[in-house]
Short mmCIF file of C-alpha atoms in Angstrom, two decimals:
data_model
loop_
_atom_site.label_atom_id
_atom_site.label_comp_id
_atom_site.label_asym_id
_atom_site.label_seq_id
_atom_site.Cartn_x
_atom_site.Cartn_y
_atom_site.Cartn_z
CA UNK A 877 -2.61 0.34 30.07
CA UNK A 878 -4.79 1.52 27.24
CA UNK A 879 -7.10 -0.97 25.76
CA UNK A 880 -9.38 0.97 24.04
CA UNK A 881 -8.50 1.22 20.22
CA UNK A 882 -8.68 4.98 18.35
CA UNK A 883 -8.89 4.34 14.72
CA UNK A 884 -8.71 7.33 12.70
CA UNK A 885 -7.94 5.57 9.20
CA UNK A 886 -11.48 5.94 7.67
CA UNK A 887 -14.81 6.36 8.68
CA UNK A 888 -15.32 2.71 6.84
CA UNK A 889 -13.88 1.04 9.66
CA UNK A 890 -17.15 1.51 12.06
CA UNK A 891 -18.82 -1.78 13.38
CA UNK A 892 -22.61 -1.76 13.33
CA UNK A 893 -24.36 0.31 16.24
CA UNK A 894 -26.43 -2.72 18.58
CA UNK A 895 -29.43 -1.60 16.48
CA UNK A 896 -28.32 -2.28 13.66
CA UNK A 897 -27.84 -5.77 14.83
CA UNK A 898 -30.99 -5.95 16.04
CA UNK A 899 -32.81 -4.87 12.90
CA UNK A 900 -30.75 -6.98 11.30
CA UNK A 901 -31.66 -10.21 13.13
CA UNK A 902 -35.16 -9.36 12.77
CA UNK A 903 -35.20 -8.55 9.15
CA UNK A 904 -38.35 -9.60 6.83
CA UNK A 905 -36.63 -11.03 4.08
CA UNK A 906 -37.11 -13.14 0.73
CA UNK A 907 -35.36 -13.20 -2.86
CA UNK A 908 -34.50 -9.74 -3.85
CA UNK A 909 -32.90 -11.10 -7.31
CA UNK A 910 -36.29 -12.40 -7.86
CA UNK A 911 -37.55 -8.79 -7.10
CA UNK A 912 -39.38 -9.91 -3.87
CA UNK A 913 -36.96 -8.53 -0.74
CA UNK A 914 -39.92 -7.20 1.34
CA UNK A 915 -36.93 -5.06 3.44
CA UNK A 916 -35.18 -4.15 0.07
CA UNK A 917 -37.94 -2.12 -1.63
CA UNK A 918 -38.74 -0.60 1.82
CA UNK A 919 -35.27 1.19 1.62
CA UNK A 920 -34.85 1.76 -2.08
CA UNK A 921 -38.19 3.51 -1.86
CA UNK A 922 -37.07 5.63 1.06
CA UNK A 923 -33.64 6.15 -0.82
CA UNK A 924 -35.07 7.23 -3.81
CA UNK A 925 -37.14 9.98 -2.13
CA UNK A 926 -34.65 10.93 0.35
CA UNK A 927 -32.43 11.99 -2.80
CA UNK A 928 -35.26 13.29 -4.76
CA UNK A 929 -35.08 10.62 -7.20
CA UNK A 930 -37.48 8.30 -9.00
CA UNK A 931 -35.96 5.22 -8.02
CA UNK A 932 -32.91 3.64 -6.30
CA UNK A 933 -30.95 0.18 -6.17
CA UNK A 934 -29.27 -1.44 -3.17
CA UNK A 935 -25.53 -2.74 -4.54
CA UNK A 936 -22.95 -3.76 -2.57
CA UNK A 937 -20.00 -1.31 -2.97
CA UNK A 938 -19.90 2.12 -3.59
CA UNK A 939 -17.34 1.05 -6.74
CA UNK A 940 -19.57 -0.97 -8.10
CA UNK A 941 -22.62 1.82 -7.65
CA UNK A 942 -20.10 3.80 -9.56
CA UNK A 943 -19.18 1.62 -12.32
CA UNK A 944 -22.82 0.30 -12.85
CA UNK A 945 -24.02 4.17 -13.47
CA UNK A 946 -21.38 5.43 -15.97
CA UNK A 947 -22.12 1.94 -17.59
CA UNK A 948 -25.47 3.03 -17.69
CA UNK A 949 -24.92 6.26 -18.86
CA UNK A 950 -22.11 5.33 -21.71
CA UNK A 951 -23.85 1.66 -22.88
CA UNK A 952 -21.48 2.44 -26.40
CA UNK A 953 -17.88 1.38 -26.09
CA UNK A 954 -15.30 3.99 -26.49
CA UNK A 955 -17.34 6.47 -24.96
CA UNK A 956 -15.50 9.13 -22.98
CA UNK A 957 -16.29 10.42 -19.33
CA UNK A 958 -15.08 13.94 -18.03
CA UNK A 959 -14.13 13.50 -14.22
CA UNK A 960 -11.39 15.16 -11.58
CA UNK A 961 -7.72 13.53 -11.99
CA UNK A 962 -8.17 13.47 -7.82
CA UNK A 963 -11.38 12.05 -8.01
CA UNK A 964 -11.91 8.46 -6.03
CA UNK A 965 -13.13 6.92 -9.57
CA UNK A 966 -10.42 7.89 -11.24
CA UNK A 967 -7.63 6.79 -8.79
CA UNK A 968 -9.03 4.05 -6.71
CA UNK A 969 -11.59 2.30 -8.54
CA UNK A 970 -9.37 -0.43 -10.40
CA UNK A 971 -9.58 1.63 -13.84
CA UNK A 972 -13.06 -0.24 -13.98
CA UNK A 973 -14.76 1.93 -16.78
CA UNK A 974 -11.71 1.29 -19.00
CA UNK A 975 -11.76 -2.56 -17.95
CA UNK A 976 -15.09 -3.57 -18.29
CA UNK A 977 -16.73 -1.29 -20.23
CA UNK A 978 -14.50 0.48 -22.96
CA UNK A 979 -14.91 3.91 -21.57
CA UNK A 980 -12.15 6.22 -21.80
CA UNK A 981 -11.51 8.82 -18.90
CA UNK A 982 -10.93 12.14 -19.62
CA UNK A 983 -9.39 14.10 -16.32
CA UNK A 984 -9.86 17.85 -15.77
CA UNK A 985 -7.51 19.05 -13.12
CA UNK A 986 -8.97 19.25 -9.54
CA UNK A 987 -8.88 22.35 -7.53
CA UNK A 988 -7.96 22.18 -3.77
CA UNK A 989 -11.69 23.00 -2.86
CA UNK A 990 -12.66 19.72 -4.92
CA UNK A 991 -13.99 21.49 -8.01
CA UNK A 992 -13.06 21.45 -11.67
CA UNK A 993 -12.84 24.34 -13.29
CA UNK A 994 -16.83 25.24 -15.61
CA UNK A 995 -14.42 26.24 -18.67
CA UNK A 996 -11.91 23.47 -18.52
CA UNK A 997 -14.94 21.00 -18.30
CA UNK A 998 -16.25 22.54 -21.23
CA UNK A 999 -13.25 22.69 -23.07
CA UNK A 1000 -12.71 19.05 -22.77
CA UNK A 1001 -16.15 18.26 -24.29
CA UNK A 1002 -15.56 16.14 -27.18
CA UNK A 1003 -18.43 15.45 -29.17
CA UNK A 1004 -19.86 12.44 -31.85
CA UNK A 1005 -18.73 12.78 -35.22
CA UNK A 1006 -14.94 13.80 -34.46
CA UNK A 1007 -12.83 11.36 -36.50
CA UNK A 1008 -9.71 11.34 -33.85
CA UNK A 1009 -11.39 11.62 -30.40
CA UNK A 1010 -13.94 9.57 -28.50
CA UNK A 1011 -17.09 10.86 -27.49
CA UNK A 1012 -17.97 12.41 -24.51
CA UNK A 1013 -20.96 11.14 -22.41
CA UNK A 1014 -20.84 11.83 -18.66
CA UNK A 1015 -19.29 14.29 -16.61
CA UNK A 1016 -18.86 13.21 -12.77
CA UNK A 1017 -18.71 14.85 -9.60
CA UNK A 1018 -17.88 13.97 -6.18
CA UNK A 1019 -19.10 15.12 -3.18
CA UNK A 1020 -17.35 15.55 -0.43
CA UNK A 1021 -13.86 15.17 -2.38
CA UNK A 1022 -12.06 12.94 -0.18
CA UNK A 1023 -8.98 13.38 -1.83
CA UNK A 1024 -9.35 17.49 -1.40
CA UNK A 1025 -10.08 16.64 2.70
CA UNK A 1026 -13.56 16.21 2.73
CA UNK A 1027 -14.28 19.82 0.40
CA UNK A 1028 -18.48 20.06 -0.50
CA UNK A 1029 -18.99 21.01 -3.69
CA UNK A 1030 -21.91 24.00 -3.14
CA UNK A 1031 -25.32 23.66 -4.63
CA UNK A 1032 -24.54 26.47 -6.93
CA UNK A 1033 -21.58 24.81 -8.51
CA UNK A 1034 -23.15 21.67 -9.11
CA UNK A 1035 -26.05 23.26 -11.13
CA UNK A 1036 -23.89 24.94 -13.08
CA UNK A 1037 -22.13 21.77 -14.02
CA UNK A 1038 -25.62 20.37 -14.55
CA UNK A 1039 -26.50 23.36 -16.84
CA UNK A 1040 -23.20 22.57 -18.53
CA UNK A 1041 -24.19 19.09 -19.25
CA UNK A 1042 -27.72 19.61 -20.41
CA UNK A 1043 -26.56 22.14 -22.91
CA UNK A 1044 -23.95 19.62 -24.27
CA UNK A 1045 -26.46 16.95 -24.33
CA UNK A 1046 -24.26 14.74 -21.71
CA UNK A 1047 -25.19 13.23 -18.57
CA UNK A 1048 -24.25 13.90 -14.72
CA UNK A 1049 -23.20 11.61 -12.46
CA UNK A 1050 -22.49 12.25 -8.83
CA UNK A 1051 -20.12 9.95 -6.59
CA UNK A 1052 -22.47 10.90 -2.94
CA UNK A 1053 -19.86 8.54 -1.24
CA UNK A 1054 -19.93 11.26 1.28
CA UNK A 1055 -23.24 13.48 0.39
CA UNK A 1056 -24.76 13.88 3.67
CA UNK A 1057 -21.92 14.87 5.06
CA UNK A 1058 -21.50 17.56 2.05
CA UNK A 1059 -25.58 17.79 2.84
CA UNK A 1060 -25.41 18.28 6.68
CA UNK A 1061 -22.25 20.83 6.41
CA UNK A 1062 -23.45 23.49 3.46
CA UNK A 1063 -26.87 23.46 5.22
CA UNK A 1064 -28.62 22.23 1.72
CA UNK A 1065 -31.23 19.28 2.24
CA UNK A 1066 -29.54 16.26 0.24
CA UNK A 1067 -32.55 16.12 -2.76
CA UNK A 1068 -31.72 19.75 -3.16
CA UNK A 1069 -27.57 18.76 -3.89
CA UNK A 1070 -28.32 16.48 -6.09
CA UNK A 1071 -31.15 17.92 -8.36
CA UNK A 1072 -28.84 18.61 -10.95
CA UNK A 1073 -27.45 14.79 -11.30
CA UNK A 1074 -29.38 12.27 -13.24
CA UNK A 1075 -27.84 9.59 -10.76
CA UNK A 1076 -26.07 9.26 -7.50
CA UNK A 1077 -24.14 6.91 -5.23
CA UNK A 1078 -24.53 7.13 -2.22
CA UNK A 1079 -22.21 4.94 0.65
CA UNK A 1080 -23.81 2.88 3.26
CA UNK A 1081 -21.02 1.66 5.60
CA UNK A 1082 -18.84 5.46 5.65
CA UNK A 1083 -20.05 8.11 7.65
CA UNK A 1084 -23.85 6.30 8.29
CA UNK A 1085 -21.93 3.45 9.43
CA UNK A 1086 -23.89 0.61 8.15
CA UNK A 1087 -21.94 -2.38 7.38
CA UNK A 1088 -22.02 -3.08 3.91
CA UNK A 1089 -23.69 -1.51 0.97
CA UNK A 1090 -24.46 1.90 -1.29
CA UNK A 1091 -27.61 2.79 -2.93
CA UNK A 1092 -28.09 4.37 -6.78
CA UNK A 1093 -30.55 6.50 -7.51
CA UNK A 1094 -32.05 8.07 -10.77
CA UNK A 1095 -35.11 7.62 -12.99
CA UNK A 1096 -36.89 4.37 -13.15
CA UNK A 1097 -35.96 3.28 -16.40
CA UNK A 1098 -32.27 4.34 -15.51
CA UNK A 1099 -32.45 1.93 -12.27
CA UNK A 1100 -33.95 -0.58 -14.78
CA UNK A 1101 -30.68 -0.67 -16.72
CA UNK A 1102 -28.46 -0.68 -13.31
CA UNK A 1103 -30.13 -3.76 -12.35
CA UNK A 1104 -29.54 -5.37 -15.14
CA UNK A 1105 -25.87 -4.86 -15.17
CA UNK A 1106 -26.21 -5.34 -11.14
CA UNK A 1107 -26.47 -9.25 -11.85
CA UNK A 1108 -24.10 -8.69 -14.87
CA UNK A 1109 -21.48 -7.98 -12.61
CA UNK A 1110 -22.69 -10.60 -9.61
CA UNK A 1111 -23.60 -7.85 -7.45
CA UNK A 1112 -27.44 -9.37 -6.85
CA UNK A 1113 -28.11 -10.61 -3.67
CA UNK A 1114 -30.82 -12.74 -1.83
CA UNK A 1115 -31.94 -12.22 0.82
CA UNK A 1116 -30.17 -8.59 0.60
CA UNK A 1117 -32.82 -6.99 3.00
CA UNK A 1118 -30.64 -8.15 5.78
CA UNK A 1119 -28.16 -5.80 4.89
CA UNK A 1120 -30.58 -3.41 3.83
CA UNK A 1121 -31.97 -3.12 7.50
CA UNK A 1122 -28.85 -2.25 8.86
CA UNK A 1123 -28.40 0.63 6.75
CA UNK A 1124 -32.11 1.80 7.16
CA UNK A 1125 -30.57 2.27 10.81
CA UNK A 1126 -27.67 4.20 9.67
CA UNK A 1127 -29.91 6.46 7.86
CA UNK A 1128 -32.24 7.27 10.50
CA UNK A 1129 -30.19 7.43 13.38
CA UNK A 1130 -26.85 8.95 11.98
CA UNK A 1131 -27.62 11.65 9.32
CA UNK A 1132 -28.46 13.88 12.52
CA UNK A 1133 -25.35 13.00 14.19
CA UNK A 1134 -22.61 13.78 11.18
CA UNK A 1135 -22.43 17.56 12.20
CA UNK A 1136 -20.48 16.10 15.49
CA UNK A 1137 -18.21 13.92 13.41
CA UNK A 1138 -17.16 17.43 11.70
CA UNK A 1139 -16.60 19.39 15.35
CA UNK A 1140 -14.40 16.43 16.30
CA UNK A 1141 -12.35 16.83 13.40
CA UNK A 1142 -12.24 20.02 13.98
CA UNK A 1143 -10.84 19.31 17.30
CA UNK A 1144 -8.28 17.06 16.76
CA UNK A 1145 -7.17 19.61 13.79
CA UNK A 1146 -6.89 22.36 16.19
CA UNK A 1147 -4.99 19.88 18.53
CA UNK A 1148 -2.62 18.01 15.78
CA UNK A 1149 -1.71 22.10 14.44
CA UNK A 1150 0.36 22.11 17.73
CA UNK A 1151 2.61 19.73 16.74
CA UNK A 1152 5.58 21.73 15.43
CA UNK A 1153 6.25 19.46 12.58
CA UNK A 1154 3.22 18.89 11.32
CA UNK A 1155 1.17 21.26 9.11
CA UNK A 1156 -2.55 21.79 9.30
CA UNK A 1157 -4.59 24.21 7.08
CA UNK A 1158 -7.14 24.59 9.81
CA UNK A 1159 -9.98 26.34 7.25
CA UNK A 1160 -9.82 23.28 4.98
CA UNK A 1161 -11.56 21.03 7.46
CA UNK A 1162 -15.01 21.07 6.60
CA UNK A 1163 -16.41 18.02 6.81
CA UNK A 1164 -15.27 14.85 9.10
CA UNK A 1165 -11.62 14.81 7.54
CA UNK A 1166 -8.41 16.24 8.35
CA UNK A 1167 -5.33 16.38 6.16
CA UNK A 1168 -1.96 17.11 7.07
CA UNK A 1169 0.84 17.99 4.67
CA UNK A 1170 4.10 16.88 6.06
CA UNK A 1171 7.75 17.11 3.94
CA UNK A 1172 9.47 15.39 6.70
CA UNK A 1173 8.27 11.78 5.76
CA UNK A 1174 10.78 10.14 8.87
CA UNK A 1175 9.11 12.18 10.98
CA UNK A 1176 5.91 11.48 10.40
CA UNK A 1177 6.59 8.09 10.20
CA UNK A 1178 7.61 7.94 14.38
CA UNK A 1179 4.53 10.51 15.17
CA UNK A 1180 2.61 7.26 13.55
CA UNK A 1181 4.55 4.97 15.43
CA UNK A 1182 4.26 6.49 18.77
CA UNK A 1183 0.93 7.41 18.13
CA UNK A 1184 -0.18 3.58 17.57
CA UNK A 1185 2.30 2.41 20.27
CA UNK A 1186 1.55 4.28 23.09
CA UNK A 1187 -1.87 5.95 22.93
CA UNK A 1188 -3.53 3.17 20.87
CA UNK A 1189 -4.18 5.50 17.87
CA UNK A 1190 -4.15 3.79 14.63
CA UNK A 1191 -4.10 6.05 11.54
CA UNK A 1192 -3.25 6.11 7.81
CA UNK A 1193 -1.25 7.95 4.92
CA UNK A 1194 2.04 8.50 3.02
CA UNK A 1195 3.29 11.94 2.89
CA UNK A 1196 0.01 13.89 2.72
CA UNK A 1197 -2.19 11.33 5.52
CA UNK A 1198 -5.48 11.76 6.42
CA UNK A 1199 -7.44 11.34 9.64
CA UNK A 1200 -11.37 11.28 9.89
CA UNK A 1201 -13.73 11.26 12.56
CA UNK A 1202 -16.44 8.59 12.95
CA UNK A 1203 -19.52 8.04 14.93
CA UNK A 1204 -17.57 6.03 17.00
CA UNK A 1205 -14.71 7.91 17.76
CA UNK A 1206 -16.01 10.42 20.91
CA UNK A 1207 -14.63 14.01 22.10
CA UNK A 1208 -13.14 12.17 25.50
CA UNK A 1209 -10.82 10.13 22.72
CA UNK A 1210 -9.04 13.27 21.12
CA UNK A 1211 -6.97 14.84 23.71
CA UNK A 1212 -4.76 11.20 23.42
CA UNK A 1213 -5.01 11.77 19.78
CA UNK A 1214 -2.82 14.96 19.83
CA UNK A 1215 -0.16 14.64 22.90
CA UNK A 1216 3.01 14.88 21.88
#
């Protein structure tokens, strides 16, 4: 009988690594909403020049890293950000721009590599003084786009949406959920992907496996403002370097080890293609995710089924699923991922 579990919803559902634990456990702590979380300024320090930035803040969910930065960026209400209509802010982030802080979205149609089109962001500039339209302050980018299967938006598209930006007199924002994955698979040192952004979010517990936690970065007096609205929103912590340790671990030990999460989905792309009806576009896996489109929803719902009841395999999706590899799922688990 098999016992042991293959979970291929989401690389969020990894457990912290026994070093994590341990780091955790032995943790030099104190009051990091009083500013003095020995651990916390440790890793914000490293963050921030990991990512080439001036600065960073620890927060506990990559939606609220999100939220707190186009906050930031658009601090007048009925401000307008330009972002992909398949972008994770825009679809799965509780409308919380519009909700909390007035902001109005503005979608430019994703392409299947994850990019917008340069002219149809420009197009949808609106600027201040128009008496029907709100005013746009922020375009954002995210990289990988999960929604696109993991794409990585290049290094030369991103500074052209940066040069875009400048010129307009608007701000970037990047949703790094994913970035060293995008980082490790272009071949483009992180600081380097993200020069063009005057903030990031980058995700603790995904791919790096840590178990809670994202980090923004930007200038100082931009991670000034995000700590502000940090407590604003009740996302200030105590004794925060607990958590912080963890994902210090993630950092150092699992960057290095994301280019095997991306083989293995490779693998079990190559392996799931054999299965007559499924369909898998096997150059679209790039990073540690694998799409399938599937018009036959009956059918995919009983490959599910038999997948979770008789090789343990739990996975996720609707008619277009998705299955990512984790640092915790190994090449000995995917041949029982893809009999038939």
């Amino acid at each position: 009988m098999l016992t042991k579990v293959v979970d291929l919803r989401s690389d969020t559902v990894t457990k912290p690594s026994e070093a994590m634990r341990a780091a955790m456990a032995a943790a030099d702590v104190d009051d990091d909403v009083l500013g003095t979380d020995p651990t916390a300024h440790r890793f914000e320090a490293e963050m921030a020049r990991m990512m080439g930035k001036e600065a960073a803040l620890f927060v506990p969910s990559g939606t609220m890293a999100n939220l707190i930065s186009v906050l930031v960026h658009c601090d007048t209400r009925g401000s307008e950000v330009i972002l992909g209509d398949n972008s994770h802010m825009h679809i799965y982030e509780n409308g919380g721009m519009s909700t909390i802080g007035g902001i109005h979205p503005r979608t430019v149609k994703n392409n299947p590599d994850g990019t917008m089109d340069i002219d149809k962001i420009v197009a949808a500039i609106r600027h201040q003084g128009a008496l029907y339209y709100p005013t746009t302050r922020l375009i954002c980018l995210e990289n990988t786009q999960g929604n696109c299967g993991g794409k990585c938006l290049s290094v030369e598209y991103t500074d052209k949406v940066g040069e875009v930006a400048k010129a307009h007199g608007l701000k970037l924002h990047i949703d790094g959920a994913r970035i060293f994955n995008a980082s490790v698979a272009l071949g483009v040192p992180v600081d380097r992907l993200v020069r063009a952004a005057d903030s990031v979010s980058v995700c603790l517990s995904k791919g790096l496996g840590a178990p809670v936690g994202s980090v923004i970065v930007g200038s100082k007096a931009f991670i000034q403002k995000a700590k502000i609205l940090r407590k604003t929103l009740g996302g200030g912590m105590r004794q925060v370097g607990v958590l912080c340790a963890a994902a210090h671990v993630g950092v150092r030990d699992t960057v290095g080890k994301l280019a095997d999460d991306h083989r293995r989905a490779k693998v079990l792309a190559v392996g799931l293609k054999k299965i007559k009806q499924l369909t898998v576009d096997l150059s679209s896996v790039e990073t540690n995710m694998v799409s399938l489109i599937n018009h036959y929803l009956q059918s995919l719902l009983i490959f599910r089924y038999v997948a979770l009841k008789y090789h343990n395999i739990v996975t996720y999706g609707g008619y277009f699923p998705r299955y990512t590899s984790t640092l915790q799922i190994h090449r000995y688990h995917l041949p029982s991922c893809v009999k038939s």
